[in-house]
Amino acid sequence: MLIMTGYFKDNTVIPYENVSIPDGTKAVITMEDAAGDEAREAARQLPVFKTFFSKLDEITGELPPEFDEIMAKGLSFNNAETL
């Protein structure tokens, strides 16, 4: 059995490595469900982001100047728990 990895492009399997497979060879293709995993993760995160942005909307008054400085550097939510 030969196991190879690759990707689809224009409805054709493109292997990551050059291989020679005779025409007519029976093949079984297993596809990763990465897109499904990403969609499930996005669905799990959506309520958290909605809460985050709704709390931002509740802020009244002026924000300190440091807020703009921090926002200009960009946000990294991956490290938010370590703050």
mmCIF file of C-alpha atoms in Angstrom:
data_model
loop_
_atom_site.group_PDB
_atom_site.id
_atom_site.type_symbol
_atom_site.label_atom_id
_atom_site.label_comp_id
_atom_site.label_asym_id
_atom_site.label_seq_id
_atom_site.Cartn_x
_atom_site.Cartn_y
_atom_site.Cartn_z
ATOM 1 C CA MET A 1 0.000 0.000 0.000
ATOM 2 C CA LEU A 2 1.259 3.468 -0.899
ATOM 3 C CA ILE A 3 0.233 6.387 1.296
ATOM 4 C CA MET A 4 0.798 9.830 -0.134
ATOM 5 C CA THR A 5 -0.258 13.321 0.802
ATOM 6 C CA GLY A 6 -1.325 16.123 -1.462
ATOM 7 C CA TYR A 7 -4.134 18.533 -2.213
ATOM 8 C CA PHE A 8 -6.937 19.053 -4.693
ATOM 9 C CA LYS A 9 -6.719 21.610 -7.489
ATOM 10 C CA ASP A 10 -9.291 21.852 -10.274
ATOM 11 C CA ASN A 11 -10.831 18.520 -9.178
ATOM 12 C CA THR A 12 -7.464 16.763 -9.506
ATOM 13 C CA VAL A 13 -5.291 15.286 -6.756
ATOM 14 C CA ILE A 14 -1.861 16.950 -6.711
ATOM 15 C CA PRO A 15 0.608 14.903 -4.643
ATOM 16 C CA TYR A 16 3.237 16.696 -2.568
ATOM 17 C CA GLU A 17 5.849 14.230 -3.839
ATOM 18 C CA ASN A 18 6.492 13.024 -7.375
ATOM 19 C CA VAL A 19 5.131 9.503 -7.746
ATOM 20 C CA SER A 20 4.491 7.289 -10.731
ATOM 21 C CA ILE A 21 1.267 5.319 -10.484
ATOM 22 C CA PRO A 22 0.182 3.132 -13.395
ATOM 23 C CA ASP A 23 -3.080 4.117 -15.084
ATOM 24 C CA GLY A 24 -6.038 2.128 -13.837
ATOM 25 C CA THR A 25 -4.568 1.555 -10.383
ATOM 26 C CA LYS A 26 -7.333 1.299 -7.788
ATOM 27 C CA ALA A 27 -7.054 4.036 -5.161
ATOM 28 C CA VAL A 28 -8.818 4.937 -1.945
ATOM 29 C CA ILE A 29 -8.682 8.637 -1.074
ATOM 30 C CA THR A 30 -9.196 9.914 2.457
ATOM 31 C CA MET A 31 -9.644 13.650 2.899
ATOM 32 C CA GLU A 32 -8.961 15.683 6.014
ATOM 33 C CA ASP A 33 -11.916 17.599 7.355
ATOM 34 C CA ALA A 34 -9.859 20.719 8.123
ATOM 35 C CA ALA A 35 -12.521 23.043 6.693
ATOM 36 C CA GLY A 36 -15.124 21.439 8.955
ATOM 37 C CA ASP A 37 -12.832 21.791 11.973
ATOM 38 C CA GLU A 38 -12.283 25.464 11.176
ATOM 39 C CA ALA A 39 -16.026 26.055 10.808
ATOM 40 C CA ARG A 40 -16.729 24.372 14.160
ATOM 41 C CA GLU A 41 -14.005 26.434 15.850
ATOM 42 C CA ALA A 42 -15.378 29.647 14.336
ATOM 43 C CA ALA A 43 -18.885 28.744 15.553
ATOM 44 C CA ARG A 44 -17.493 28.101 19.053
ATOM 45 C CA GLN A 45 -15.657 31.442 19.089
ATOM 46 C CA LEU A 46 -18.468 33.604 17.685
ATOM 47 C CA PRO A 47 -20.412 34.049 20.972
ATOM 48 C CA VAL A 48 -17.190 35.054 22.747
ATOM 49 C CA PHE A 49 -16.409 37.712 20.136
ATOM 50 C CA LYS A 50 -20.003 38.986 20.231
ATOM 51 C CA THR A 51 -19.732 39.368 24.007
ATOM 52 C CA PHE A 52 -16.349 41.069 23.693
ATOM 53 C CA PHE A 53 -17.594 43.622 21.157
ATOM 54 C CA SER A 54 -20.854 44.231 23.023
ATOM 55 C CA LYS A 55 -18.830 45.028 26.159
ATOM 56 C CA LEU A 56 -16.719 47.455 24.143
ATOM 57 C CA ASP A 57 -19.929 49.148 22.991
ATOM 58 C CA GLU A 58 -20.959 49.599 26.644
ATOM 59 C CA ILE A 59 -17.900 51.701 27.451
ATOM 60 C CA THR A 60 -18.829 55.323 27.996
ATOM 61 C CA GLY A 61 -16.455 58.233 28.145
ATOM 62 C CA GLU A 62 -12.945 58.612 26.862
ATOM 63 C CA LEU A 63 -10.533 55.722 26.706
ATOM 64 C CA PRO A 64 -6.986 56.348 27.942
ATOM 65 C CA PRO A 65 -4.340 57.181 25.310
ATOM 66 C CA GLU A 66 -2.693 53.820 25.989
ATOM 67 C CA PHE A 67 -5.712 52.131 24.393
ATOM 68 C CA ASP A 68 -4.869 53.575 20.962
ATOM 69 C CA GLU A 69 -1.213 52.634 21.397
ATOM 70 C CA ILE A 70 -2.115 49.044 22.225
ATOM 71 C CA MET A 71 -4.613 48.827 19.353
ATOM 72 C CA ALA A 72 -1.997 50.179 16.925
ATOM 73 C CA LYS A 73 0.274 47.240 17.848
ATOM 74 C CA GLY A 74 -2.494 44.761 17.093
ATOM 75 C CA LEU A 75 -4.272 42.271 19.283
ATOM 76 C CA SER A 76 -3.137 38.731 19.977
ATOM 77 C CA PHE A 77 -6.028 36.831 21.522
ATOM 78 C CA ASN A 78 -3.918 33.674 21.672
ATOM 79 C CA ASN A 79 -1.933 35.213 24.524
ATOM 80 C CA ALA A 80 -4.804 37.037 26.220
ATOM 81 C CA GLU A 81 -4.941 34.601 29.156
ATOM 82 C CA THR A 82 -1.349 35.376 30.100
ATOM 83 C CA LEU A 83 -2.029 39.088 30.603
#
